[in-house]
């Protein structure tokens, strides 16, 4: 088109030169990210940040270079799980991410605030701008697996991430309650619409294992994880129990000390 400046992101024309690739955010010269995995759910409070942290930690233990982009801008919880409280800084060119005890790189809104208890009260377009900045202006270095901890639902930020980041696939997090299972279907349908593969399905708080007798007690009732997986042709599923030790480690910033391989092994293998 005559007069085109090739800036498709800010152009309203529908010329033939427009492509899906023009929507993608670009990485900087210091960053090489091989696999981008989104961790999603249809609602909040089901354990997305927990699953994000455990997957990144377990892959790090396998020798992979892992990073976490905390895209839940208004409700970030990733830093606390890793015991990260310092404010991230710039080297004059790029933002330097925080580094966990075991070497995973993390960026989160909480790491950009002087007071981590300060609320973020922003509208959707501004939140999308933060995701763009986290992707383009952070020095991610060589990353084998980047995990995106998504905000709940199917709103502006998840849509921005699906359209603008090279998502390899997603892992959906749920809990046993029937209501949550119903909402999971909305996340599944969104993934289908956006043509994003669902790599795994994780049920958090699936059961409580008695430390005395070893029996499993399904506090919220037996979930229908197998049924959802079968209906949607999802091969990798996992159940995470209600574990007081896991809760203690999260509260104390020691999530990397937890052994989640026995629960998440099949999902981790599906990410390869």
mmCIF file of N, CA and C in Angstrom, residues 62-201:
data_model
loop_
_atom_site.group_PDB
_atom_site.id
_atom_site.type_symbol
_atom_site.label_atom_id
_atom_site.label_comp_id
_atom_site.label_asym_id
_atom_site.label_seq_id
_atom_site.Cartn_x
_atom_site.Cartn_y
_atom_site.Cartn_z
ATOM 1 N N UNK A 62 15.923 -30.769 36.020
ATOM 2 C CA UNK A 62 16.331 -31.644 34.916
ATOM 3 C C UNK A 62 17.416 -31.013 34.049
ATOM 4 N N UNK A 63 17.851 -29.817 34.423
ATOM 5 C CA UNK A 63 18.933 -29.171 33.695
ATOM 6 C C UNK A 63 18.492 -28.181 32.644
ATOM 7 N N UNK A 64 17.177 -27.936 32.520
ATOM 8 C CA UNK A 64 16.690 -26.976 31.542
ATOM 9 C C UNK A 64 16.817 -25.550 32.087
ATOM 10 N N UNK A 65 16.998 -24.606 31.179
ATOM 11 C CA UNK A 65 17.042 -23.190 31.567
ATOM 12 C C UNK A 65 15.617 -22.658 31.535
ATOM 13 N N UNK A 66 15.088 -22.310 32.702
ATOM 14 C CA UNK A 66 13.677 -21.962 32.820
ATOM 15 C C UNK A 66 13.478 -20.517 33.263
ATOM 16 N N UNK A 67 12.360 -19.948 32.802
ATOM 17 C CA UNK A 67 11.975 -18.585 33.173
ATOM 18 C C UNK A 67 10.481 -18.545 33.431
ATOM 19 N N UNK A 68 10.058 -17.560 34.213
ATOM 20 C CA UNK A 68 8.634 -17.351 34.494
ATOM 21 C C UNK A 68 8.290 -15.896 34.234
ATOM 22 N N UNK A 69 7.300 -15.688 33.374
ATOM 23 C CA UNK A 69 6.729 -14.353 33.172
ATOM 24 C C UNK A 69 5.385 -14.341 33.873
ATOM 25 N N UNK A 70 5.302 -13.597 34.968
ATOM 26 C CA UNK A 70 4.073 -13.520 35.762
ATOM 27 C C UNK A 70 3.129 -12.522 35.106
ATOM 28 N N UNK A 71 2.174 -13.036 34.327
ATOM 29 C CA UNK A 71 1.249 -12.180 33.588
ATOM 30 C C UNK A 71 -0.005 -11.838 34.380
ATOM 31 N N UNK A 72 -0.095 -12.322 35.606
ATOM 32 C CA UNK A 72 -1.215 -11.946 36.466
ATOM 33 C C UNK A 72 -0.842 -10.623 37.135
ATOM 34 N N UNK A 73 -0.967 -9.551 36.375
ATOM 35 C CA UNK A 73 -0.432 -8.244 36.785
ATOM 36 C C UNK A 73 -1.112 -7.717 38.049
ATOM 37 N N UNK A 74 -2.406 -7.909 38.173
ATOM 38 C CA UNK A 74 -3.124 -7.349 39.329
ATOM 39 C C UNK A 74 -3.146 -8.288 40.527
ATOM 40 N N UNK A 75 -2.725 -9.521 40.357
ATOM 41 C CA UNK A 75 -2.711 -10.474 41.476
ATOM 42 C C UNK A 75 -1.487 -11.357 41.454
ATOM 43 N N UNK A 76 -0.295 -10.780 41.417
ATOM 44 C CA UNK A 76 0.928 -11.579 41.298
ATOM 45 C C UNK A 76 1.267 -12.317 42.595
ATOM 46 N N UNK A 77 1.632 -13.593 42.460
ATOM 47 C CA UNK A 77 2.010 -14.369 43.650
ATOM 48 C C UNK A 77 3.277 -15.187 43.436
ATOM 49 N N UNK A 78 3.807 -15.176 42.224
ATOM 50 C CA UNK A 78 5.009 -15.954 41.918
ATOM 51 C C UNK A 78 6.206 -15.556 42.800
ATOM 52 N N UNK A 79 6.516 -14.265 42.970
ATOM 53 C CA UNK A 79 7.711 -13.904 43.751
ATOM 54 C C UNK A 79 7.709 -14.468 45.167
ATOM 55 N N UNK A 80 6.563 -14.426 45.833
ATOM 56 C CA UNK A 80 6.497 -14.916 47.216
ATOM 57 C C UNK A 80 6.828 -16.398 47.293
ATOM 58 N N UNK A 81 6.380 -17.185 46.307
ATOM 59 C CA UNK A 81 6.643 -18.624 46.336
ATOM 60 C C UNK A 81 8.132 -18.934 46.250
ATOM 61 N N UNK A 82 8.882 -18.050 45.587
ATOM 62 C CA UNK A 82 10.322 -18.253 45.435
ATOM 63 C C UNK A 82 11.138 -17.426 46.434
ATOM 64 N N UNK A 83 10.466 -16.682 47.311
ATOM 65 C CA UNK A 83 11.178 -15.855 48.279
ATOM 66 C C UNK A 83 11.859 -14.661 47.663
ATOM 67 N N UNK A 84 11.271 -14.123 46.581
ATOM 68 C CA UNK A 84 11.852 -12.972 45.887
ATOM 69 C C UNK A 84 11.135 -11.695 46.326
ATOM 70 N N UNK A 85 11.869 -10.747 46.830
ATOM 71 C CA UNK A 85 11.251 -9.512 47.323
ATOM 72 C C UNK A 85 11.966 -8.251 46.834
ATOM 73 N N UNK A 86 13.137 -8.409 46.227
ATOM 74 C CA UNK A 86 13.886 -7.236 45.779
ATOM 75 C C UNK A 86 13.233 -6.628 44.538
ATOM 76 N N UNK A 87 13.457 -5.351 44.330
ATOM 77 C CA UNK A 87 12.969 -4.669 43.137
ATOM 78 C C UNK A 87 13.957 -4.894 41.992
ATOM 79 N N UNK A 88 13.439 -5.310 40.831
ATOM 80 C CA UNK A 88 14.327 -5.544 39.688
ATOM 81 C C UNK A 88 14.862 -4.213 39.166
ATOM 82 N N UNK A 89 16.050 -4.274 38.553
ATOM 83 C CA UNK A 89 16.720 -3.084 38.067
ATOM 84 C C UNK A 89 17.025 -3.215 36.580
ATOM 85 N N UNK A 90 17.454 -2.112 35.986
ATOM 86 C CA UNK A 90 17.869 -2.102 34.589
ATOM 87 C C UNK A 90 19.375 -1.942 34.510
ATOM 88 N N UNK A 91 19.978 -2.549 33.473
ATOM 89 C CA UNK A 91 21.409 -2.363 33.262
ATOM 90 C C UNK A 91 21.688 -1.177 32.348
ATOM 91 N N UNK A 92 20.653 -0.397 32.093
ATOM 92 C CA UNK A 92 20.771 0.738 31.188
ATOM 93 C C UNK A 92 20.228 0.447 29.807
ATOM 94 N N UNK A 93 20.045 -0.830 29.515
ATOM 95 C CA UNK A 93 19.495 -1.245 28.227
ATOM 96 C C UNK A 93 18.250 -2.122 28.412
ATOM 97 N N UNK A 94 18.347 -3.102 29.306
ATOM 98 C CA UNK A 94 17.255 -4.042 29.520
ATOM 99 C C UNK A 94 16.971 -4.210 31.008
ATOM 100 N N UNK A 95 15.765 -4.690 31.307
ATOM 101 C CA UNK A 95 15.390 -5.013 32.684
ATOM 102 C C UNK A 95 16.023 -6.359 33.039
ATOM 103 N N UNK A 96 16.656 -6.431 34.189
ATOM 104 C CA UNK A 96 17.291 -7.665 34.628
ATOM 105 C C UNK A 96 16.320 -8.448 35.522
ATOM 106 N N UNK A 97 15.940 -9.652 35.140
ATOM 107 C CA UNK A 97 14.976 -10.412 35.940
ATOM 108 C C UNK A 97 15.576 -10.860 37.265
ATOM 109 N N UNK A 98 14.703 -11.175 38.213
ATOM 110 C CA UNK A 98 15.159 -11.770 39.469
ATOM 111 C C UNK A 98 15.554 -13.222 39.209
ATOM 112 N N UNK A 99 16.467 -13.732 40.016
ATOM 113 C CA UNK A 99 16.944 -15.105 39.863
ATOM 114 C C UNK A 99 16.598 -15.890 41.125
ATOM 115 N N UNK A 100 15.950 -17.046 40.947
ATOM 116 C CA UNK A 100 15.597 -17.876 42.092
ATOM 117 C C UNK A 100 16.817 -18.617 42.617
ATOM 118 N N UNK A 101 16.645 -19.269 43.744
ATOM 119 C CA UNK A 101 17.749 -19.998 44.380
ATOM 120 C C UNK A 101 18.369 -21.026 43.440
ATOM 121 N N UNK A 102 17.530 -21.689 42.638
ATOM 122 C CA UNK A 102 18.024 -22.739 41.742
ATOM 123 C C UNK A 102 18.311 -22.240 40.324
ATOM 124 N N UNK A 103 18.144 -20.934 40.089
ATOM 125 C CA UNK A 103 18.579 -20.366 38.822
ATOM 126 C C UNK A 103 17.509 -20.064 37.797
ATOM 127 N N UNK A 104 16.220 -20.161 38.146
ATOM 128 C CA UNK A 104 15.166 -19.758 37.216
ATOM 129 C C UNK A 104 15.054 -18.236 37.226
ATOM 130 N N UNK A 105 14.713 -17.663 36.065
ATOM 131 C CA UNK A 105 14.560 -16.210 35.943
ATOM 132 C C UNK A 105 13.090 -15.844 36.070
ATOM 133 N N UNK A 106 12.804 -14.759 36.779
ATOM 134 C CA UNK A 106 11.418 -14.373 37.071
ATOM 135 C C UNK A 106 11.233 -12.879 36.870
ATOM 136 N N UNK A 107 10.130 -12.518 36.208
ATOM 137 C CA UNK A 107 9.693 -11.120 36.189
ATOM 138 C C UNK A 107 8.234 -11.088 36.607
ATOM 139 N N UNK A 108 7.899 -10.139 37.449
ATOM 140 C CA UNK A 108 6.546 -10.005 37.988
ATOM 141 C C UNK A 108 6.307 -8.551 38.350
ATOM 142 N N UNK A 109 5.051 -8.139 38.310
ATOM 143 C CA UNK A 109 4.723 -6.759 38.670
ATOM 144 C C UNK A 109 5.165 -6.450 40.088
ATOM 145 N N UNK A 110 5.078 -7.438 40.986
ATOM 146 C CA UNK A 110 5.480 -7.217 42.371
ATOM 147 C C UNK A 110 6.963 -6.886 42.497
ATOM 148 N N UNK A 111 7.747 -7.307 41.518
ATOM 149 C CA UNK A 111 9.177 -7.023 41.548
ATOM 150 C C UNK A 111 9.504 -5.658 40.951
ATOM 151 N N UNK A 112 8.480 -4.976 40.458
ATOM 152 C CA UNK A 112 8.665 -3.648 39.868
ATOM 153 C C UNK A 112 8.113 -2.542 40.752
ATOM 154 N N UNK A 113 7.505 -2.908 41.875
ATOM 155 C CA UNK A 113 6.910 -1.932 42.786
ATOM 156 C C UNK A 113 7.817 -1.671 43.972
ATOM 157 N N UNK A 114 7.846 -0.428 44.442
ATOM 158 C CA UNK A 114 8.603 -0.111 45.645
ATOM 159 C C UNK A 114 7.985 -0.795 46.863
ATOM 160 N N UNK A 115 6.640 -0.890 46.872
ATOM 161 C CA UNK A 115 5.910 -1.556 47.940
ATOM 162 C C UNK A 115 5.132 -2.709 47.329
ATOM 163 N N UNK A 116 5.536 -3.955 47.611
ATOM 164 C CA UNK A 116 4.902 -5.102 46.989
ATOM 165 C C UNK A 116 3.444 -5.285 47.405
ATOM 166 N N UNK A 117 3.009 -4.547 48.434
ATOM 167 C CA UNK A 117 1.611 -4.605 48.855
ATOM 168 C C UNK A 117 0.735 -3.578 48.154
ATOM 169 N N UNK A 118 1.347 -2.755 47.300
ATOM 170 C CA UNK A 118 0.600 -1.717 46.582
ATOM 171 C C UNK A 118 -0.303 -2.333 45.518
ATOM 172 N N UNK A 119 -1.596 -1.979 45.479
ATOM 173 C CA UNK A 119 -2.483 -2.554 44.462
ATOM 174 C C UNK A 119 -2.212 -1.962 43.085
ATOM 175 N N UNK A 120 -2.425 -2.779 42.059
ATOM 176 C CA UNK A 120 -2.304 -2.320 40.673
ATOM 177 C C UNK A 120 -3.713 -2.149 40.123
ATOM 178 N N UNK A 121 -4.137 -0.906 39.943
ATOM 179 C CA UNK A 121 -5.495 -0.612 39.507
ATOM 180 C C UNK A 121 -5.425 0.004 38.112
ATOM 181 N N UNK A 122 -5.322 -0.867 37.118
ATOM 182 C CA UNK A 122 -5.151 -0.432 35.735
ATOM 183 C C UNK A 122 -6.195 -1.088 34.842
ATOM 184 N N UNK A 123 -6.457 -0.453 33.709
ATOM 185 C CA UNK A 123 -7.378 -1.008 32.729
ATOM 186 C C UNK A 123 -6.652 -1.960 31.777
ATOM 187 N N UNK A 124 -7.437 -2.734 31.030
ATOM 188 C CA UNK A 124 -6.924 -3.778 30.157
ATOM 189 C C UNK A 124 -5.811 -3.370 29.213
ATOM 190 N N UNK A 125 -5.952 -2.272 28.445
ATOM 191 C CA UNK A 125 -4.896 -1.896 27.500
ATOM 192 C C UNK A 125 -3.553 -1.645 28.167
ATOM 193 N N UNK A 126 -3.562 -1.084 29.376
ATOM 194 C CA UNK A 126 -2.317 -0.834 30.099
ATOM 195 C C UNK A 126 -1.693 -2.153 30.534
ATOM 196 N N UNK A 127 -2.525 -3.097 30.962
ATOM 197 C CA UNK A 127 -2.026 -4.406 31.369
ATOM 198 C C UNK A 127 -1.355 -5.112 30.191
ATOM 199 N N UNK A 128 -1.977 -4.997 29.017
ATOM 200 C CA UNK A 128 -1.383 -5.586 27.818
ATOM 201 C C UNK A 128 -0.030 -4.972 27.494
ATOM 202 N N UNK A 129 0.100 -3.673 27.756
ATOM 203 C CA UNK A 129 1.365 -2.988 27.533
ATOM 204 C C UNK A 129 2.464 -3.505 28.447
ATOM 205 N N UNK A 130 2.090 -3.871 29.674
ATOM 206 C CA UNK A 130 3.067 -4.419 30.612
ATOM 207 C C UNK A 130 3.576 -5.771 30.115
ATOM 208 N N UNK A 131 2.662 -6.607 29.599
ATOM 209 C CA UNK A 131 3.068 -7.903 29.052
ATOM 210 C C UNK A 131 4.066 -7.697 27.921
ATOM 211 N N UNK A 132 3.805 -6.733 27.063
ATOM 212 C CA UNK A 132 4.709 -6.426 25.949
ATOM 213 C C UNK A 132 6.084 -6.002 26.470
ATOM 214 N N UNK A 133 6.079 -5.174 27.488
ATOM 215 C CA UNK A 133 7.337 -4.709 28.062
ATOM 216 C C UNK A 133 8.098 -5.863 28.707
ATOM 217 N N UNK A 134 7.396 -6.721 29.443
ATOM 218 C CA UNK A 134 8.048 -7.872 30.068
ATOM 219 C C UNK A 134 8.689 -8.779 29.016
ATOM 220 N N UNK A 135 8.021 -8.942 27.884
ATOM 221 C CA UNK A 135 8.541 -9.822 26.843
ATOM 222 C C UNK A 135 9.721 -9.187 26.096
ATOM 223 N N UNK A 136 9.581 -7.918 25.750
ATOM 224 C CA UNK A 136 10.555 -7.275 24.861
ATOM 225 C C UNK A 136 11.728 -6.618 25.582
ATOM 226 N N UNK A 137 11.537 -6.187 26.829
ATOM 227 C CA UNK A 137 12.555 -5.370 27.482
ATOM 228 C C UNK A 137 13.288 -6.070 28.620
ATOM 229 N N UNK A 138 12.916 -7.330 28.909
ATOM 230 C CA UNK A 138 13.620 -8.080 29.949
ATOM 231 C C UNK A 138 14.732 -8.904 29.306
ATOM 232 N N UNK A 139 15.883 -8.936 29.940
ATOM 233 C CA UNK A 139 17.015 -9.736 29.457
ATOM 234 C C UNK A 139 16.811 -11.183 29.907
ATOM 235 N N UNK A 140 16.155 -11.974 29.049
ATOM 236 C CA UNK A 140 15.847 -13.366 29.401
ATOM 237 C C UNK A 140 17.025 -14.293 29.123
ATOM 238 N N UNK A 141 18.003 -13.849 28.361
ATOM 239 C CA UNK A 141 19.128 -14.711 28.036
ATOM 240 C C UNK A 141 18.675 -15.943 27.266
ATOM 241 N N UNK A 142 19.397 -17.048 27.441
ATOM 242 C CA UNK A 142 19.047 -18.311 26.801
ATOM 243 C C UNK A 142 18.036 -19.042 27.676
ATOM 244 N N UNK A 143 16.825 -19.209 27.167
ATOM 245 C CA UNK A 143 15.759 -19.860 27.922
ATOM 246 C C UNK A 143 15.221 -21.049 27.138
ATOM 247 N N UNK A 144 15.233 -22.207 27.760
ATOM 248 C CA UNK A 144 14.678 -23.403 27.126
ATOM 249 C C UNK A 144 13.156 -23.445 27.279
ATOM 250 N N UNK A 145 12.681 -23.094 28.472
ATOM 251 C CA UNK A 145 11.239 -23.107 28.733
ATOM 252 C C UNK A 145 10.845 -21.853 29.503
ATOM 253 N N UNK A 146 9.965 -21.066 28.905
ATOM 254 C CA UNK A 146 9.368 -19.943 29.617
ATOM 255 C C UNK A 146 7.920 -20.294 29.944
ATOM 256 N N UNK A 147 7.551 -20.113 31.218
ATOM 257 C CA UNK A 147 6.188 -20.359 31.655
ATOM 258 C C UNK A 147 5.486 -19.024 31.893
ATOM 259 N N UNK A 148 4.313 -18.883 31.310
ATOM 260 C CA UNK A 148 3.507 -17.669 31.478
ATOM 261 C C UNK A 148 2.394 -17.974 32.470
ATOM 262 N N UNK A 149 2.465 -17.351 33.639
ATOM 263 C CA UNK A 149 1.398 -17.500 34.635
ATOM 264 C C UNK A 149 0.290 -16.511 34.269
ATOM 265 N N UNK A 150 -0.774 -17.023 33.670
ATOM 266 C CA UNK A 150 -1.841 -16.167 33.135
ATOM 267 C C UNK A 150 -2.812 -15.722 34.227
ATOM 268 N N UNK A 151 -3.451 -14.574 34.046
ATOM 269 C CA UNK A 151 -4.579 -14.226 34.911
ATOM 270 C C UNK A 151 -5.753 -15.129 34.579
ATOM 271 N N UNK A 152 -6.693 -15.298 35.500
ATOM 272 C CA UNK A 152 -7.831 -16.184 35.233
ATOM 273 C C UNK A 152 -8.767 -15.631 34.169
ATOM 274 N N UNK A 153 -9.537 -16.540 33.561
ATOM 275 C CA UNK A 153 -10.566 -16.126 32.626
ATOM 276 C C UNK A 153 -10.089 -16.031 31.193
ATOM 277 N N UNK A 154 -10.894 -15.360 30.381
ATOM 278 C CA UNK A 154 -10.637 -15.266 28.936
ATOM 279 C C UNK A 154 -10.682 -13.815 28.466
ATOM 280 N N UNK A 155 -10.151 -12.922 29.287
ATOM 281 C CA UNK A 155 -10.232 -11.495 28.985
ATOM 282 C C UNK A 155 -9.063 -10.949 28.182
ATOM 283 N N UNK A 156 -8.801 -9.641 28.370
ATOM 284 C CA UNK A 156 -7.826 -8.917 27.558
ATOM 285 C C UNK A 156 -6.421 -9.509 27.603
ATOM 286 N N UNK A 157 -5.925 -9.778 28.814
ATOM 287 C CA UNK A 157 -4.539 -10.222 28.934
ATOM 288 C C UNK A 157 -4.328 -11.612 28.335
ATOM 289 N N UNK A 158 -5.170 -12.628 28.655
ATOM 290 C CA UNK A 158 -4.989 -13.918 27.981
ATOM 291 C C UNK A 158 -5.072 -13.803 26.460
ATOM 292 N N UNK A 159 -5.983 -12.962 25.962
ATOM 293 C CA UNK A 159 -6.110 -12.783 24.514
ATOM 294 C C UNK A 159 -4.842 -12.164 23.934
ATOM 295 N N UNK A 160 -4.292 -11.160 24.612
ATOM 296 C CA UNK A 160 -3.056 -10.532 24.168
ATOM 297 C C UNK A 160 -1.926 -11.551 24.104
ATOM 298 N N UNK A 161 -1.832 -12.390 25.118
ATOM 299 C CA UNK A 161 -0.751 -13.388 25.172
ATOM 300 C C UNK A 161 -0.912 -14.410 24.056
ATOM 301 N N UNK A 162 -2.127 -14.898 23.849
ATOM 302 C CA UNK A 162 -2.361 -15.884 22.793
ATOM 303 C C UNK A 162 -2.046 -15.321 21.409
ATOM 304 N N UNK A 163 -2.342 -14.049 21.204
ATOM 305 C CA UNK A 163 -2.144 -13.441 19.892
ATOM 306 C C UNK A 163 -0.722 -12.947 19.666
ATOM 307 N N UNK A 164 -0.029 -12.576 20.741
ATOM 308 C CA UNK A 164 1.217 -11.833 20.570
ATOM 309 C C UNK A 164 2.475 -12.549 21.037
ATOM 310 N N UNK A 165 2.343 -13.699 21.686
ATOM 311 C CA UNK A 165 3.504 -14.473 22.095
ATOM 312 C C UNK A 165 3.489 -15.826 21.376
ATOM 313 N N UNK A 166 4.645 -16.389 21.081
ATOM 314 C CA UNK A 166 4.708 -17.666 20.342
ATOM 315 C C UNK A 166 4.419 -18.859 21.253
ATOM 316 N N UNK A 167 3.177 -18.996 21.676
ATOM 317 C CA UNK A 167 2.788 -20.037 22.621
ATOM 318 C C UNK A 167 2.870 -21.416 21.966
ATOM 319 N N UNK A 168 3.675 -22.293 22.549
ATOM 320 C CA UNK A 168 3.762 -23.667 22.059
ATOM 321 C C UNK A 168 2.521 -24.455 22.446
ATOM 322 N N UNK A 169 2.007 -24.191 23.635
ATOM 323 C CA UNK A 169 0.827 -24.881 24.132
ATOM 324 C C UNK A 169 0.510 -24.403 25.535
ATOM 325 N N UNK A 170 -0.590 -24.899 26.083
ATOM 326 C CA UNK A 170 -1.003 -24.483 27.414
ATOM 327 C C UNK A 170 -1.235 -25.691 28.313
ATOM 328 N N UNK A 171 -1.132 -25.451 29.605
ATOM 329 C CA UNK A 171 -1.526 -26.412 30.633
ATOM 330 C C UNK A 171 -2.692 -25.790 31.394
ATOM 331 N N UNK A 172 -3.786 -26.502 31.488
ATOM 332 C CA UNK A 172 -4.979 -25.987 32.164
ATOM 333 C C UNK A 172 -5.032 -26.536 33.588
ATOM 334 N N UNK A 173 -5.298 -25.658 34.543
ATOM 335 C CA UNK A 173 -5.358 -26.026 35.957
ATOM 336 C C UNK A 173 -6.807 -25.973 36.425
ATOM 337 N N UNK A 174 -7.203 -26.986 37.180
ATOM 338 C CA UNK A 174 -8.564 -27.050 37.693
ATOM 339 C C UNK A 174 -8.544 -27.612 39.113
ATOM 340 N N UNK A 175 -9.696 -27.647 39.754
ATOM 341 C CA UNK A 175 -9.894 -28.308 41.043
ATOM 342 C C UNK A 175 -11.116 -29.220 40.923
ATOM 343 N N UNK A 176 -11.349 -30.115 41.902
ATOM 344 C CA UNK A 176 -12.373 -31.145 41.721
ATOM 345 C C UNK A 176 -13.820 -30.659 41.648
ATOM 346 N N UNK A 177 -14.125 -29.464 42.143
ATOM 347 C CA UNK A 177 -15.527 -29.040 42.196
ATOM 348 C C UNK A 177 -16.158 -29.009 40.808
ATOM 349 N N UNK A 178 -17.418 -29.401 40.728
ATOM 350 C CA UNK A 178 -18.132 -29.471 39.458
ATOM 351 C C UNK A 178 -18.212 -28.105 38.788
ATOM 352 N N UNK A 179 -18.385 -27.038 39.605
ATOM 353 C CA UNK A 179 -18.479 -25.686 39.044
ATOM 354 C C UNK A 179 -17.189 -25.318 38.317
ATOM 355 N N UNK A 180 -16.055 -25.634 38.933
ATOM 356 C CA UNK A 180 -14.772 -25.307 38.313
ATOM 357 C C UNK A 180 -14.595 -26.096 37.027
ATOM 358 N N UNK A 181 -14.992 -27.351 37.040
ATOM 359 C CA UNK A 181 -14.876 -28.182 35.842
ATOM 360 C C UNK A 181 -15.674 -27.587 34.693
ATOM 361 N N UNK A 182 -16.832 -27.023 35.004
ATOM 362 C CA UNK A 182 -17.643 -26.389 33.967
ATOM 363 C C UNK A 182 -16.900 -25.191 33.376
ATOM 364 N N UNK A 183 -16.251 -24.408 34.232
ATOM 365 C CA UNK A 183 -15.543 -23.221 33.765
ATOM 366 C C UNK A 183 -14.300 -23.608 32.963
ATOM 367 N N UNK A 184 -13.716 -24.772 33.265
ATOM 368 C CA UNK A 184 -12.556 -25.241 32.503
ATOM 369 C C UNK A 184 -12.902 -25.349 31.024
ATOM 370 N N UNK A 185 -14.135 -25.729 30.745
ATOM 371 C CA UNK A 185 -14.544 -25.866 29.343
ATOM 372 C C UNK A 185 -14.433 -24.549 28.588
ATOM 373 N N UNK A 186 -14.597 -23.431 29.274
ATOM 374 C CA UNK A 186 -14.437 -22.133 28.615
ATOM 375 C C UNK A 186 -12.981 -21.929 28.197
ATOM 376 N N UNK A 187 -12.048 -22.326 29.064
ATOM 377 C CA UNK A 187 -10.627 -22.215 28.713
ATOM 378 C C UNK A 187 -10.294 -23.144 27.553
ATOM 379 N N UNK A 188 -10.878 -24.333 27.557
ATOM 380 C CA UNK A 188 -10.650 -25.281 26.461
ATOM 381 C C UNK A 188 -11.166 -24.731 25.139
ATOM 382 N N UNK A 189 -12.342 -24.124 25.179
ATOM 383 C CA UNK A 189 -12.916 -23.568 23.950
ATOM 384 C C UNK A 189 -12.088 -22.383 23.450
ATOM 385 N N UNK A 190 -11.585 -21.557 24.377
ATOM 386 C CA UNK A 190 -10.756 -20.427 23.962
ATOM 387 C C UNK A 190 -9.489 -20.932 23.287
ATOM 388 N N UNK A 191 -8.866 -21.962 23.857
ATOM 389 C CA UNK A 191 -7.666 -22.537 23.250
ATOM 390 C C UNK A 191 -7.962 -23.060 21.855
ATOM 391 N N UNK A 192 -9.136 -23.658 21.701
ATOM 392 C CA UNK A 192 -9.532 -24.182 20.390
ATOM 393 C C UNK A 192 -9.714 -23.058 19.384
ATOM 394 N N UNK A 193 -10.379 -21.991 19.812
ATOM 395 C CA UNK A 193 -10.603 -20.849 18.926
ATOM 396 C C UNK A 193 -9.290 -20.224 18.494
ATOM 397 N N UNK A 194 -8.331 -20.144 19.429
ATOM 398 C CA UNK A 194 -7.050 -19.516 19.146
ATOM 399 C C UNK A 194 -6.046 -20.495 18.529
ATOM 400 N N UNK A 195 -6.476 -21.739 18.346
ATOM 401 C CA UNK A 195 -5.627 -22.774 17.745
ATOM 402 C C UNK A 195 -4.353 -23.004 18.560
ATOM 403 N N UNK A 196 -4.520 -23.060 19.892
ATOM 404 C CA UNK A 196 -3.417 -23.306 20.809
ATOM 405 C C UNK A 196 -3.550 -24.724 21.360
ATOM 406 N N UNK A 197 -2.557 -25.588 21.221
ATOM 407 C CA UNK A 197 -2.645 -26.957 21.742
ATOM 408 C C UNK A 197 -2.737 -26.991 23.265
ATOM 409 N N UNK A 198 -3.546 -27.895 23.788
ATOM 410 C CA UNK A 198 -3.609 -28.137 25.229
ATOM 411 C C UNK A 198 -2.682 -29.311 25.525
ATOM 412 N N UNK A 199 -1.581 -29.043 26.220
ATOM 413 C CA UNK A 199 -0.552 -30.051 26.448
ATOM 414 C C UNK A 199 -0.810 -30.891 27.695
ATOM 415 N N UNK A 200 -1.559 -30.344 28.641
ATOM 416 C CA UNK A 200 -1.799 -31.085 29.870
ATOM 417 C C UNK A 200 -2.925 -30.490 30.682
ATOM 418 N N UNK A 201 -3.427 -31.302 31.608
ATOM 419 C CA UNK A 201 -4.514 -30.893 32.494
ATOM 420 C C UNK A 201 -4.124 -31.301 33.911
#
